[in-house]
């Protein structure tokens, strides 16, 4: 029998690549979206193996009850929905509460109304493992055993810390829920670094992209005299993160594990160098920057255990950037 997988936040950059891969592998998918317009757009793109449920507010207790009752065939739940932003007017309302309470409540609903669900994957992040300073500190080691020390109060103080705290507190809440309630599902988390790469649908590559895909898109849009943005750190391609979500529920070794997804280091200058090398027609319009300056200062990543579970070679920065830029050019021509 075909396995049915629920994907929360189905409209997201990552979620759409997960759905694309699920459908390619003959899974059936139920996605949650915030409006029927968004659901219909996805249905058109993914066809009859995709159904959607409208859940406008993530952080309401029982918000997922009806949707889960409507789909007793679902045995796997991937919780990707979360505010993915470094800017908010109200850090608590817009970032912390939906991320943390949304995660707690969704697990509560699964345990209460969908005991047939055996595997749950929570999309966490390396920001649940390290603070912004630690991610830039070459003496710090990111690994599957570490959580960042940020508190809810830290998260209230600024939007960047709100995002970091939202991911660590939501992930901890998920592990605590499982430890305390011993539900019939096992939990795994996927902890990606900065996610780049192409959108699942070309039409989503028109205009501004989501927070992290726009780091690459933003370099593509630079003009000759523009300063080079100062983004740098660790990255992974979105198609690899999608693959990791499937492995997280398909493989027994992934049960109860935190899986880091990481390919290599990046900076805006390195992305610019890749675009200039691979797209000669763009060279006259783009700046050069300091092309020799390709040093990135970042924490170590010890993802040996995750790589063993994942068992694939991650997509390189060059291949990821080239795929994303080709798509932007295609979508906007
Ligand atoms: P995205 O494109 O912004 O997608 C976020 C998804 O969550 C969208 O479906 C969005 O719905 C939904 N969402 C956001 N706030 C919500 C709320 N308050 N209530 C209900 N739904 C809400 O971001 P993404 O990069 O794909 O991120 C997906 C997941 O990966 C998130 O959990 C994020 O923390 C995690 N992650 C991302 C990165 C990265 O570099 N991008 C790295 C590590 C982890 P709408 O479309 O309706 O807004």
CSV table of C-alpha atoms in Angstrom, one decimal, residues 40-305:
chain,number,residue,atom,x,y,z
A,40,UNK,CA,-5.0,25.0,-5.1
A,41,UNK,CA,-1.7,26.4,-6.5
A,42,UNK,CA,0.1,23.4,-5.1
A,43,UNK,CA,-2.5,20.9,-6.3
A,44,UNK,CA,-2.1,22.2,-9.8
A,45,UNK,CA,1.6,21.7,-9.6
A,46,UNK,CA,1.7,18.3,-7.9
A,47,UNK,CA,-1.5,16.6,-9.2
A,48,UNK,CA,-3.6,13.9,-7.8
A,49,UNK,CA,-1.1,12.4,-5.3
A,50,UNK,CA,-1.2,15.8,-3.5
A,51,UNK,CA,-4.1,16.9,-1.2
A,52,UNK,CA,-4.2,19.8,1.1
A,53,UNK,CA,-5.7,20.9,4.4
A,54,UNK,CA,-6.1,24.6,5.3
A,55,UNK,CA,-4.7,25.4,8.8
A,56,UNK,CA,-4.5,29.2,9.1
A,57,UNK,CA,-3.0,29.3,12.6
A,58,UNK,CA,-0.2,27.0,13.5
A,59,UNK,CA,0.0,27.9,17.2
A,60,UNK,CA,-3.5,27.0,18.3
A,61,UNK,CA,-4.0,24.0,20.4
A,62,UNK,CA,-5.8,21.3,18.4
A,63,UNK,CA,-5.2,23.2,15.1
A,64,UNK,CA,-4.2,19.9,13.3
A,65,UNK,CA,-6.9,17.7,14.9
A,66,UNK,CA,-9.5,18.0,12.1
A,67,UNK,CA,-6.9,17.7,9.3
A,68,UNK,CA,-5.5,14.5,10.9
A,69,UNK,CA,-8.9,13.0,11.4
A,70,UNK,CA,-9.6,13.6,7.7
A,71,UNK,CA,-6.6,11.5,6.8
A,72,UNK,CA,-6.4,8.3,8.8
A,73,UNK,CA,-4.2,6.9,5.9
A,74,UNK,CA,-1.3,9.2,7.0
A,75,UNK,CA,1.5,7.3,8.8
A,76,UNK,CA,4.3,9.8,8.5
A,77,UNK,CA,4.4,13.4,9.6
A,78,UNK,CA,7.0,16.0,8.5
A,79,UNK,CA,6.8,19.2,10.5
A,80,UNK,CA,8.5,21.9,8.4
A,81,UNK,CA,6.2,24.9,9.1
A,82,UNK,CA,7.9,27.6,11.1
A,83,UNK,CA,8.6,31.3,10.7
A,84,UNK,CA,11.9,31.4,8.7
A,85,UNK,CA,12.8,35.1,9.2
A,86,UNK,CA,15.4,37.2,10.9
A,87,UNK,CA,13.1,40.3,11.1
A,88,UNK,CA,9.8,40.8,13.0
A,89,UNK,CA,8.0,43.6,14.7
A,90,UNK,CA,6.9,41.4,17.6
A,91,UNK,CA,9.5,38.6,18.1
A,92,UNK,CA,7.4,36.7,20.5
A,93,UNK,CA,4.1,36.7,18.5
A,94,UNK,CA,5.6,36.3,15.0
A,95,UNK,CA,8.5,33.9,15.7
A,96,UNK,CA,8.8,32.3,19.1
A,97,UNK,CA,5.1,31.4,19.8
A,98,UNK,CA,4.3,29.9,16.3
A,99,UNK,CA,7.6,27.9,16.3
A,100,UNK,CA,7.5,26.6,19.8
A,101,UNK,CA,3.8,26.2,20.5
A,102,UNK,CA,3.1,25.2,16.9
A,103,UNK,CA,5.5,22.3,17.4
A,104,UNK,CA,4.2,21.3,20.8
A,105,UNK,CA,0.6,21.4,19.7
A,106,UNK,CA,1.2,19.5,16.5
A,107,UNK,CA,2.8,16.6,18.4
A,108,UNK,CA,-0.1,16.7,20.9
A,109,UNK,CA,-2.6,16.4,18.0
A,110,UNK,CA,-0.7,13.5,16.4
A,111,UNK,CA,-0.5,11.6,19.7
A,112,UNK,CA,-4.2,12.3,20.5
A,113,UNK,CA,-6.0,11.8,17.1
A,114,UNK,CA,-3.5,10.0,14.9
A,115,UNK,CA,-1.9,7.1,16.8
A,116,UNK,CA,-1.4,5.3,13.4
A,117,UNK,CA,1.4,7.8,12.7
A,118,UNK,CA,4.7,6.0,13.4
A,119,UNK,CA,7.3,8.4,12.3
A,120,UNK,CA,7.6,12.2,12.9
A,121,UNK,CA,10.4,14.4,11.5
A,122,UNK,CA,10.8,17.9,12.8
A,123,UNK,CA,12.7,20.3,10.6
A,124,UNK,CA,15.1,21.9,13.1
A,125,UNK,CA,18.3,23.8,12.2
A,126,UNK,CA,22.0,24.2,13.1
A,127,UNK,CA,20.8,27.3,14.7
A,128,UNK,CA,19.3,25.0,17.4
A,129,UNK,CA,22.8,23.8,18.0
A,130,UNK,CA,24.8,27.0,18.0
A,131,UNK,CA,24.4,30.8,18.6
A,132,UNK,CA,25.3,33.3,15.8
A,133,UNK,CA,28.7,33.8,17.5
A,134,UNK,CA,29.4,30.1,17.8
A,135,UNK,CA,28.6,29.5,14.2
A,136,UNK,CA,31.3,32.0,13.3
A,137,UNK,CA,33.8,30.7,15.8
A,138,UNK,CA,36.5,28.3,14.3
A,139,UNK,CA,37.1,26.8,17.8
A,140,UNK,CA,33.5,25.8,18.2
A,141,UNK,CA,32.3,22.4,17.1
A,142,UNK,CA,28.7,21.9,15.9
A,143,UNK,CA,27.6,18.3,16.5
A,144,UNK,CA,24.5,16.2,17.0
A,145,UNK,CA,24.9,16.3,20.8
A,146,UNK,CA,24.8,20.1,21.3
A,147,UNK,CA,22.0,22.6,21.9
A,148,UNK,CA,22.5,26.4,21.9
A,149,UNK,CA,22.0,28.0,25.3
A,150,UNK,CA,19.6,30.7,24.2
A,151,UNK,CA,16.5,31.3,26.4
A,152,UNK,CA,13.0,32.6,25.6
A,153,UNK,CA,14.0,35.9,27.1
A,154,UNK,CA,17.1,36.1,24.8
A,155,UNK,CA,14.7,35.4,21.9
A,156,UNK,CA,12.5,38.3,22.8
A,157,UNK,CA,15.4,40.7,22.7
A,158,UNK,CA,16.1,40.8,18.9
A,159,UNK,CA,14.7,39.1,15.8
A,160,UNK,CA,17.9,37.2,14.9
A,161,UNK,CA,18.1,35.7,18.4
A,162,UNK,CA,14.3,35.1,18.2
A,163,UNK,CA,14.8,32.8,15.2
A,164,UNK,CA,17.8,31.0,16.9
A,165,UNK,CA,15.9,30.6,20.2
A,166,UNK,CA,12.7,29.5,18.4
A,167,UNK,CA,14.5,26.6,16.7
A,168,UNK,CA,16.3,25.4,19.8
A,169,UNK,CA,13.3,25.7,22.1
A,170,UNK,CA,10.9,24.1,19.6
A,171,UNK,CA,13.3,21.2,19.0
A,172,UNK,CA,13.8,20.7,22.8
A,173,UNK,CA,10.0,20.8,23.3
A,174,UNK,CA,9.7,18.0,20.7
A,175,UNK,CA,12.3,15.8,22.4
A,176,UNK,CA,10.7,16.5,25.8
A,177,UNK,CA,7.2,15.6,24.5
A,178,UNK,CA,8.4,12.3,23.3
A,179,UNK,CA,10.3,11.5,26.5
A,180,UNK,CA,7.4,12.5,28.7
A,181,UNK,CA,4.4,11.1,26.7
A,182,UNK,CA,6.0,8.1,25.0
A,183,UNK,CA,3.7,8.4,22.0
A,184,UNK,CA,3.4,5.7,19.3
A,185,UNK,CA,5.6,7.6,16.9
A,186,UNK,CA,9.4,7.9,16.9
A,187,UNK,CA,10.9,11.4,16.4
A,188,UNK,CA,13.9,12.4,14.2
A,189,UNK,CA,15.1,15.9,13.5
A,190,UNK,CA,16.8,17.3,10.4
A,191,UNK,CA,19.2,20.2,11.3
A,192,UNK,CA,20.2,22.0,8.1
A,193,UNK,CA,22.8,24.7,7.7
A,194,UNK,CA,21.9,27.7,5.4
A,195,UNK,CA,19.8,26.2,2.6
A,196,UNK,CA,20.4,27.3,-1.0
A,197,UNK,CA,19.5,25.8,-4.4
A,198,UNK,CA,16.6,25.9,-6.9
A,199,UNK,CA,12.9,26.2,-6.2
A,200,UNK,CA,10.8,23.2,-6.8
A,201,UNK,CA,8.7,25.2,-9.3
A,202,UNK,CA,10.3,27.6,-11.8
A,203,UNK,CA,7.6,30.2,-11.3
A,204,UNK,CA,8.6,30.6,-7.7
A,205,UNK,CA,12.0,31.8,-8.9
A,206,UNK,CA,10.5,35.0,-10.2
A,207,UNK,CA,11.1,38.1,-7.9
A,208,UNK,CA,12.4,37.9,-4.4
A,209,UNK,CA,13.1,34.4,-2.9
A,210,UNK,CA,12.8,33.1,0.6
A,211,UNK,CA,15.3,34.3,3.3
A,212,UNK,CA,18.2,32.0,2.4
A,213,UNK,CA,17.7,31.3,-1.3
A,214,UNK,CA,17.7,35.1,-1.6
A,215,UNK,CA,21.4,35.1,-0.4
A,216,UNK,CA,22.2,33.6,-3.8
A,217,UNK,CA,19.5,35.5,-5.7
A,218,UNK,CA,20.7,38.7,-4.1
A,219,UNK,CA,24.3,38.2,-5.5
A,220,UNK,CA,22.8,37.5,-8.9
A,221,UNK,CA,21.0,40.9,-8.8
A,222,UNK,CA,24.0,43.0,-7.8
A,223,UNK,CA,25.1,45.9,-10.1
A,224,UNK,CA,28.6,46.8,-11.1
A,225,UNK,CA,29.2,49.3,-8.3
A,226,UNK,CA,27.3,47.6,-5.5
A,227,UNK,CA,29.1,46.5,-2.4
A,228,UNK,CA,29.3,42.7,-1.9
A,229,UNK,CA,27.0,41.5,0.9
A,230,UNK,CA,28.8,40.0,3.9
A,231,UNK,CA,27.0,36.7,4.3
A,232,UNK,CA,29.2,33.7,5.0
A,233,UNK,CA,28.9,30.4,6.8
A,234,UNK,CA,27.9,26.8,6.2
A,235,UNK,CA,25.5,25.7,3.5
A,236,UNK,CA,23.6,22.8,2.1
A,237,UNK,CA,21.5,22.4,-1.1
A,238,UNK,CA,17.7,22.2,-0.7
A,239,UNK,CA,17.5,19.0,-2.7
A,240,UNK,CA,19.8,17.3,-0.2
A,241,UNK,CA,17.8,18.5,2.8
A,242,UNK,CA,14.7,17.1,1.1
A,243,UNK,CA,16.4,13.8,0.7
A,244,UNK,CA,17.4,13.8,4.3
A,245,UNK,CA,13.7,14.2,5.4
A,246,UNK,CA,12.9,11.1,3.5
A,247,UNK,CA,15.8,9.2,4.9
A,248,UNK,CA,14.8,10.4,8.4
A,249,UNK,CA,11.6,8.4,8.3
A,250,UNK,CA,12.6,5.6,5.9
A,251,UNK,CA,15.7,4.3,7.7
A,252,UNK,CA,15.6,2.6,11.1
A,253,UNK,CA,19.1,4.1,12.0
A,254,UNK,CA,17.4,7.6,11.8
A,255,UNK,CA,15.0,6.8,14.6
A,256,UNK,CA,15.6,9.1,17.6
A,257,UNK,CA,18.4,10.9,15.8
A,258,UNK,CA,19.3,14.5,15.1
A,259,UNK,CA,20.6,14.6,11.5
A,260,UNK,CA,22.8,17.6,10.5
A,261,UNK,CA,22.7,18.4,6.7
A,262,UNK,CA,25.9,20.3,5.6
A,263,UNK,CA,27.8,20.5,2.3
A,264,UNK,CA,30.5,23.2,2.7
A,265,UNK,CA,31.4,26.8,3.4
A,266,UNK,CA,30.2,29.8,1.4
A,267,UNK,CA,30.5,33.6,1.3
A,268,UNK,CA,28.7,36.1,-0.9
A,269,UNK,CA,32.1,36.7,-2.6
A,270,UNK,CA,32.5,32.9,-3.3
A,271,UNK,CA,29.0,32.9,-4.7
A,272,UNK,CA,29.8,35.9,-6.9
A,273,UNK,CA,33.0,34.2,-8.2
A,274,UNK,CA,30.9,31.1,-9.1
A,275,UNK,CA,28.4,33.1,-11.0
A,276,UNK,CA,31.1,35.1,-12.8
A,277,UNK,CA,32.9,31.9,-13.8
A,278,UNK,CA,29.8,30.0,-15.0
A,279,UNK,CA,27.8,32.8,-16.6
A,280,UNK,CA,30.2,34.9,-18.7
A,281,UNK,CA,27.3,37.0,-20.2
A,282,UNK,CA,26.6,38.4,-16.7
A,283,UNK,CA,30.2,39.5,-16.0
A,284,UNK,CA,29.8,43.1,-17.4
A,285,UNK,CA,26.8,43.7,-15.2
A,286,UNK,CA,28.1,42.2,-12.0
A,287,UNK,CA,30.8,43.6,-9.6
A,288,UNK,CA,34.1,41.8,-9.2
A,289,UNK,CA,34.6,42.4,-5.5
A,290,UNK,CA,37.7,41.0,-3.9
A,291,UNK,CA,37.8,37.8,-6.0
A,292,UNK,CA,40.9,36.4,-4.2
A,293,UNK,CA,39.3,36.7,-0.8
A,294,UNK,CA,37.7,33.3,-0.4
A,295,UNK,CA,38.5,32.7,3.3
A,296,UNK,CA,35.5,31.9,5.4
A,297,UNK,CA,35.7,32.0,9.2
A,298,UNK,CA,33.2,29.5,10.6
A,299,UNK,CA,32.7,26.8,13.3
A,300,UNK,CA,33.8,23.3,12.7
A,301,UNK,CA,31.0,20.9,11.8
A,302,UNK,CA,31.2,17.3,13.1
A,303,UNK,CA,28.5,15.6,11.1
A,304,UNK,CA,30.2,12.2,10.8
A,305,UNK,CA,27.2,10.4,12.4
